[in-house]
Amino acid sequence: MRECSYWLFKSEPSGYAFQDLLNEDNHTAEWDGVRNYAARNYLRDQVKLGDKVFFYHSNIKSPAIVGTAVVVREGYPDFTAWDTTSEHPDPKSTPANPIWFMVDIKADDFLSNEVTLTQIKSTVGLENTSLLKRARLSVHPVTREEWTIILALSKRKQSC
């Protein structure tokens, strides 16, 4: 049996907040609109069913990990790319030749305590996290050790 992997997905709360995910039917939604090839490759090739996700609020005064989610559907073509009315269309992507991919995630819960970017930067064991090395990506791999450290910072128990 495959061991789960860990990820950090970034979203601006003014566009899509963790509370929005909690408000969805069954607390589940597609993670669409990713328009970076490295992040797309993670979604298409590496993010798998059952993987754990940190939900990170970005582009705010105090960016932070605010909740957790689980992947409930593996990568599939991001149909918002060929929807001209979507917030992020790409005319080069078509149903016959999709360029962009998405996954579905289901909200788990808010963290007891948000884990801020400042905390991440100053915590031993997190100095090499992808979030700090490749900050512009919207999808980041997280090691098991990083996952455990961040959950400890949030006062949340380990899962998976």
PDB file of C-alpha atoms in Angstrom:
ATOM      1  CA  MET A   1       0.000   0.000   0.000  1.00  0.00           C
ATOM      2  CA  ARG A   2       1.289   3.447  -0.922  1.00  0.00           C
ATOM      3  CA  GLU A   3       2.170   5.765   1.946  1.00  0.00           C
ATOM      4  CA  CYS A   4       0.463   9.131   1.677  1.00  0.00           C
ATOM      5  CA  SER A   5       2.384  12.196   0.606  1.00  0.00           C
ATOM      6  CA  TYR A   6       2.051  15.704   1.968  1.00  0.00           C
ATOM      7  CA  TRP A   7       1.447  18.996   0.182  1.00  0.00           C
ATOM      8  CA  LEU A   8       0.898  22.677   0.774  1.00  0.00           C
ATOM      9  CA  PHE A   9      -1.643  24.426  -1.489  1.00  0.00           C
ATOM     10  CA  LYS A  10      -1.649  28.223  -1.530  1.00  0.00           C
ATOM     11  CA  SER A  11      -4.669  30.425  -2.077  1.00  0.00           C
ATOM     12  CA  GLU A  12      -5.397  34.083  -1.573  1.00  0.00           C
ATOM     13  CA  PRO A  13      -8.283  34.184   0.909  1.00  0.00           C
ATOM     14  CA  SER A  14      -9.887  37.049  -1.010  1.00  0.00           C
ATOM     15  CA  GLY A  15     -10.211  34.644  -3.965  1.00  0.00           C
ATOM     16  CA  TYR A  16     -10.796  31.327  -2.218  1.00  0.00           C
ATOM     17  CA  ALA A  17     -10.405  30.888   1.532  1.00  0.00           C
ATOM     18  CA  PHE A  18     -10.392  27.729   3.595  1.00  0.00           C
ATOM     19  CA  GLN A  19     -13.843  28.701   4.859  1.00  0.00           C
ATOM     20  CA  ASP A  20     -15.035  28.639   1.239  1.00  0.00           C
ATOM     21  CA  LEU A  21     -13.900  25.019   0.991  1.00  0.00           C
ATOM     22  CA  LEU A  22     -15.745  24.213   4.211  1.00  0.00           C
ATOM     23  CA  ASN A  23     -18.874  25.816   2.726  1.00  0.00           C
ATOM     24  CA  GLU A  24     -18.792  23.599  -0.400  1.00  0.00           C
ATOM     25  CA  ASP A  25     -21.076  20.581  -0.736  1.00  0.00           C
ATOM     26  CA  ASN A  26     -19.449  17.765   1.233  1.00  0.00           C
ATOM     27  CA  HIS A  27     -16.588  20.236   1.979  1.00  0.00           C
ATOM     28  CA  THR A  28     -15.108  19.201  -1.389  1.00  0.00           C
ATOM     29  CA  ALA A  29     -13.958  21.224  -4.397  1.00  0.00           C
ATOM     30  CA  GLU A  30     -11.610  21.065  -7.351  1.00  0.00           C
ATOM     31  CA  TRP A  31      -8.254  22.791  -6.966  1.00  0.00           C
ATOM     32  CA  ASP A  32      -8.340  24.583 -10.301  1.00  0.00           C
ATOM     33  CA  GLY A  33      -6.698  27.555 -11.932  1.00  0.00           C
ATOM     34  CA  VAL A  34      -3.071  26.505 -11.442  1.00  0.00           C
ATOM     35  CA  ARG A  35      -1.147  28.100 -14.305  1.00  0.00           C
ATOM     36  CA  ASN A  36       2.450  27.272 -13.443  1.00  0.00           C
ATOM     37  CA  TYR A  37       4.074  24.257 -15.111  1.00  0.00           C
ATOM     38  CA  ALA A  38       5.939  22.992 -12.023  1.00  0.00           C
ATOM     39  CA  ALA A  39       2.778  23.153  -9.896  1.00  0.00           C
ATOM     40  CA  ARG A  40       0.769  21.605 -12.755  1.00  0.00           C
ATOM     41  CA  ASN A  41       3.223  18.713 -12.908  1.00  0.00           C
ATOM     42  CA  TYR A  42       2.747  18.042  -9.201  1.00  0.00           C
ATOM     43  CA  LEU A  43      -1.035  18.022  -9.632  1.00  0.00           C
ATOM     44  CA  ARG A  44      -0.915  15.884 -12.760  1.00  0.00           C
ATOM     45  CA  ASP A  45       1.781  13.392 -11.770  1.00  0.00           C
ATOM     46  CA  GLN A  46       2.408  13.265  -8.029  1.00  0.00           C
ATOM     47  CA  VAL A  47      -0.584  14.366  -5.955  1.00  0.00           C
ATOM     48  CA  LYS A  48      -2.503  11.167  -5.243  1.00  0.00           C
ATOM     49  CA  LEU A  49      -5.725  10.005  -3.635  1.00  0.00           C
ATOM     50  CA  GLY A  50      -5.456  10.158   0.157  1.00  0.00           C
ATOM     51  CA  ASP A  51      -2.554  12.612   0.227  1.00  0.00           C
ATOM     52  CA  LYS A  52      -2.698  15.231   2.981  1.00  0.00           C
ATOM     53  CA  VAL A  53      -2.781  18.955   2.211  1.00  0.00           C
ATOM     54  CA  PHE A  54      -2.005  22.069   4.215  1.00  0.00           C
ATOM     55  CA  PHE A  55      -4.243  24.964   3.111  1.00  0.00           C
ATOM     56  CA  TYR A  56      -2.159  28.156   3.127  1.00  0.00           C
ATOM     57  CA  HIS A  57      -3.573  31.680   2.936  1.00  0.00           C
ATOM     58  CA  SER A  58      -1.175  33.793   0.862  1.00  0.00           C
ATOM     59  CA  ASN A  59      -0.829  37.419  -0.179  1.00  0.00           C
ATOM     60  CA  ILE A  60      -2.136  38.797   3.114  1.00  0.00           C
ATOM     61  CA  LYS A  61      -0.502  40.700   5.979  1.00  0.00           C
ATOM     62  CA  SER A  62       0.359  37.512   7.872  1.00  0.00           C
ATOM     63  CA  PRO A  63       0.398  34.538   5.477  1.00  0.00           C
ATOM     64  CA  ALA A  64      -0.314  31.278   7.287  1.00  0.00           C
ATOM     65  CA  ILE A  65      -1.311  27.644   7.110  1.00  0.00           C
ATOM     66  CA  VAL A  66      -4.894  27.697   8.344  1.00  0.00           C
ATOM     67  CA  GLY A  67      -6.302  24.234   7.733  1.00  0.00           C
ATOM     68  CA  THR A  68      -5.877  20.733   6.420  1.00  0.00           C
ATOM     69  CA  ALA A  69      -7.519  18.808   3.614  1.00  0.00           C
ATOM     70  CA  VAL A  70      -7.222  15.459   1.875  1.00  0.00           C
ATOM     71  CA  VAL A  71      -7.016  14.662  -1.840  1.00  0.00           C
ATOM     72  CA  VAL A  72     -10.194  12.877  -2.928  1.00  0.00           C
ATOM     73  CA  ARG A  73      -9.612  12.840  -6.706  1.00  0.00           C
ATOM     74  CA  GLU A  74      -6.304  12.595  -8.530  1.00  0.00           C
ATOM     75  CA  GLY A  75      -5.183  14.842 -11.378  1.00  0.00           C
ATOM     76  CA  TYR A  76      -7.520  15.410 -14.307  1.00  0.00           C
ATOM     77  CA  PRO A  77      -7.766  18.124 -16.990  1.00  0.00           C
ATOM     78  CA  ASP A  78      -8.612  21.569 -15.632  1.00  0.00           C
ATOM     79  CA  PHE A  79     -11.709  22.416 -17.655  1.00  0.00           C
ATOM     80  CA  THR A  80     -11.634  26.041 -16.435  1.00  0.00           C
ATOM     81  CA  ALA A  81      -8.769  26.596 -18.893  1.00  0.00           C
ATOM     82  CA  TRP A  82     -11.093  26.211 -21.878  1.00  0.00           C
ATOM     83  CA  ASP A  83     -13.980  28.059 -20.260  1.00  0.00           C
ATOM     84  CA  THR A  84     -13.782  31.607 -21.560  1.00  0.00           C
ATOM     85  CA  THR A  85     -15.944  32.833 -18.681  1.00  0.00           C
ATOM     86  CA  SER A  86     -13.641  31.435 -15.981  1.00  0.00           C
ATOM     87  CA  GLU A  87     -11.213  33.587 -14.029  1.00  0.00           C
ATOM     88  CA  HIS A  88      -8.224  31.877 -15.657  1.00  0.00           C
ATOM     89  CA  PRO A  89      -8.912  30.767 -19.239  1.00  0.00           C
ATOM     90  CA  ASP A  90      -6.107  29.574 -21.518  1.00  0.00           C
ATOM     91  CA  PRO A  91      -7.077  29.380 -25.202  1.00  0.00           C
ATOM     92  CA  LYS A  92      -4.100  27.070 -25.865  1.00  0.00           C
ATOM     93  CA  SER A  93      -5.628  24.390 -23.634  1.00  0.00           C
ATOM     94  CA  THR A  94      -8.462  22.358 -25.160  1.00  0.00           C
ATOM     95  CA  PRO A  95     -10.455  19.273 -24.161  1.00  0.00           C
ATOM     96  CA  ALA A  96      -8.555  17.331 -26.837  1.00  0.00           C
ATOM     97  CA  ASN A  97      -5.178  18.656 -25.695  1.00  0.00           C
ATOM     98  CA  PRO A  98      -5.381  19.822 -22.067  1.00  0.00           C
ATOM     99  CA  ILE A  99      -2.393  21.723 -20.705  1.00  0.00           C
ATOM    100  CA  TRP A 100      -3.539  22.302 -17.132  1.00  0.00           C
ATOM    101  CA  PHE A 101      -4.629  19.823 -14.475  1.00  0.00           C
ATOM    102  CA  MET A 102      -6.424  19.916 -11.154  1.00  0.00           C
ATOM    103  CA  VAL A 103      -7.279  17.649  -8.242  1.00  0.00           C
ATOM    104  CA  ASP A 104     -10.218  17.580  -5.851  1.00  0.00           C
ATOM    105  CA  ILE A 105      -9.673  18.147  -2.153  1.00  0.00           C
ATOM    106  CA  LYS A 106     -11.922  17.743   0.851  1.00  0.00           C
ATOM    107  CA  ALA A 107     -11.556  20.002   3.876  1.00  0.00           C
ATOM    108  CA  ASP A 108     -10.470  18.284   7.048  1.00  0.00           C
ATOM    109  CA  ASP A 109     -10.434  21.063   9.651  1.00  0.00           C
ATOM    110  CA  PHE A 110      -9.033  24.405  10.689  1.00  0.00           C
ATOM    111  CA  LEU A 111      -5.756  24.205  12.574  1.00  0.00           C
ATOM    112  CA  SER A 112      -6.077  24.891  16.297  1.00  0.00           C
ATOM    113  CA  ASN A 113      -3.485  27.620  15.811  1.00  0.00           C
ATOM    114  CA  GLU A 114      -2.554  29.036  12.410  1.00  0.00           C
ATOM    115  CA  VAL A 115       1.094  28.505  11.506  1.00  0.00           C
ATOM    116  CA  THR A 116       2.439  31.750  10.080  1.00  0.00           C
ATOM    117  CA  LEU A 117       5.128  32.214   7.480  1.00  0.00           C
ATOM    118  CA  THR A 118       7.164  33.975  10.179  1.00  0.00           C
ATOM    119  CA  GLN A 119       6.955  30.854  12.367  1.00  0.00           C
ATOM    120  CA  ILE A 120       7.905  28.624   9.450  1.00  0.00           C
ATOM    121  CA  LYS A 121      10.960  30.789   8.692  1.00  0.00           C
ATOM    122  CA  SER A 122      12.143  30.646  12.292  1.00  0.00           C
ATOM    123  CA  THR A 123      11.501  26.983  13.103  1.00  0.00           C
ATOM    124  CA  VAL A 124      14.336  24.464  13.107  1.00  0.00           C
ATOM    125  CA  GLY A 125      13.568  21.687  10.647  1.00  0.00           C
ATOM    126  CA  LEU A 126      11.617  23.924   8.271  1.00  0.00           C
ATOM    127  CA  GLU A 127      14.518  25.938   6.848  1.00  0.00           C
ATOM    128  CA  ASN A 128      14.604  23.834   3.657  1.00  0.00           C
ATOM    129  CA  THR A 129      10.875  23.634   3.061  1.00  0.00           C
ATOM    130  CA  SER A 130       9.791  24.201  -0.516  1.00  0.00           C
ATOM    131  CA  LEU A 131       7.614  27.130   0.565  1.00  0.00           C
ATOM    132  CA  LEU A 132      10.761  29.055   1.485  1.00  0.00           C
ATOM    133  CA  LYS A 133      12.836  27.915  -1.504  1.00  0.00           C
ATOM    134  CA  ARG A 134      10.244  28.320  -4.287  1.00  0.00           C
ATOM    135  CA  ALA A 135       7.818  30.798  -2.750  1.00  0.00           C
ATOM    136  CA  ARG A 136       5.964  31.669  -5.965  1.00  0.00           C
ATOM    137  CA  LEU A 137       4.598  28.153  -6.523  1.00  0.00           C
ATOM    138  CA  SER A 138       1.001  27.502  -5.507  1.00  0.00           C
ATOM    139  CA  VAL A 139       1.582  23.774  -4.866  1.00  0.00           C
ATOM    140  CA  HIS A 140       4.484  22.608  -2.706  1.00  0.00           C
ATOM    141  CA  PRO A 141       5.658  19.184  -1.604  1.00  0.00           C
ATOM    142  CA  VAL A 142       5.987  18.823   2.174  1.00  0.00           C
ATOM    143  CA  THR A 143       8.112  16.127   3.793  1.00  0.00           C
ATOM    144  CA  ARG A 144       6.708  13.892   6.522  1.00  0.00           C
ATOM    145  CA  GLU A 145       9.063  15.598   8.978  1.00  0.00           C
ATOM    146  CA  GLU A 146       7.890  19.070   7.936  1.00  0.00           C
ATOM    147  CA  TRP A 147       4.261  17.939   8.230  1.00  0.00           C
ATOM    148  CA  THR A 148       4.887  16.699  11.767  1.00  0.00           C
ATOM    149  CA  ILE A 149       6.687  19.898  12.814  1.00  0.00           C
ATOM    150  CA  ILE A 150       3.943  22.137  11.411  1.00  0.00           C
ATOM    151  CA  LEU A 151       1.201  20.106  13.089  1.00  0.00           C
ATOM    152  CA  ALA A 152       3.121  20.388  16.380  1.00  0.00           C
ATOM    153  CA  LEU A 153       3.308  24.169  15.927  1.00  0.00           C
ATOM    154  CA  SER A 154      -0.453  24.205  15.404  1.00  0.00           C
ATOM    155  CA  LYS A 155      -1.079  21.987  18.460  1.00  0.00           C
ATOM    156  CA  ARG A 156      -2.791  19.427  16.207  1.00  0.00           C
ATOM    157  CA  LYS A 157      -2.273  15.682  16.400  1.00  0.00           C
ATOM    158  CA  GLN A 158      -0.500  13.772  13.625  1.00  0.00           C
ATOM    159  CA  SER A 159      -2.547  11.933  10.982  1.00  0.00           C
ATOM    160  CA  CYS A 160      -1.656   9.427   8.246  1.00  0.00           C
TER     161      CYS A 160
END
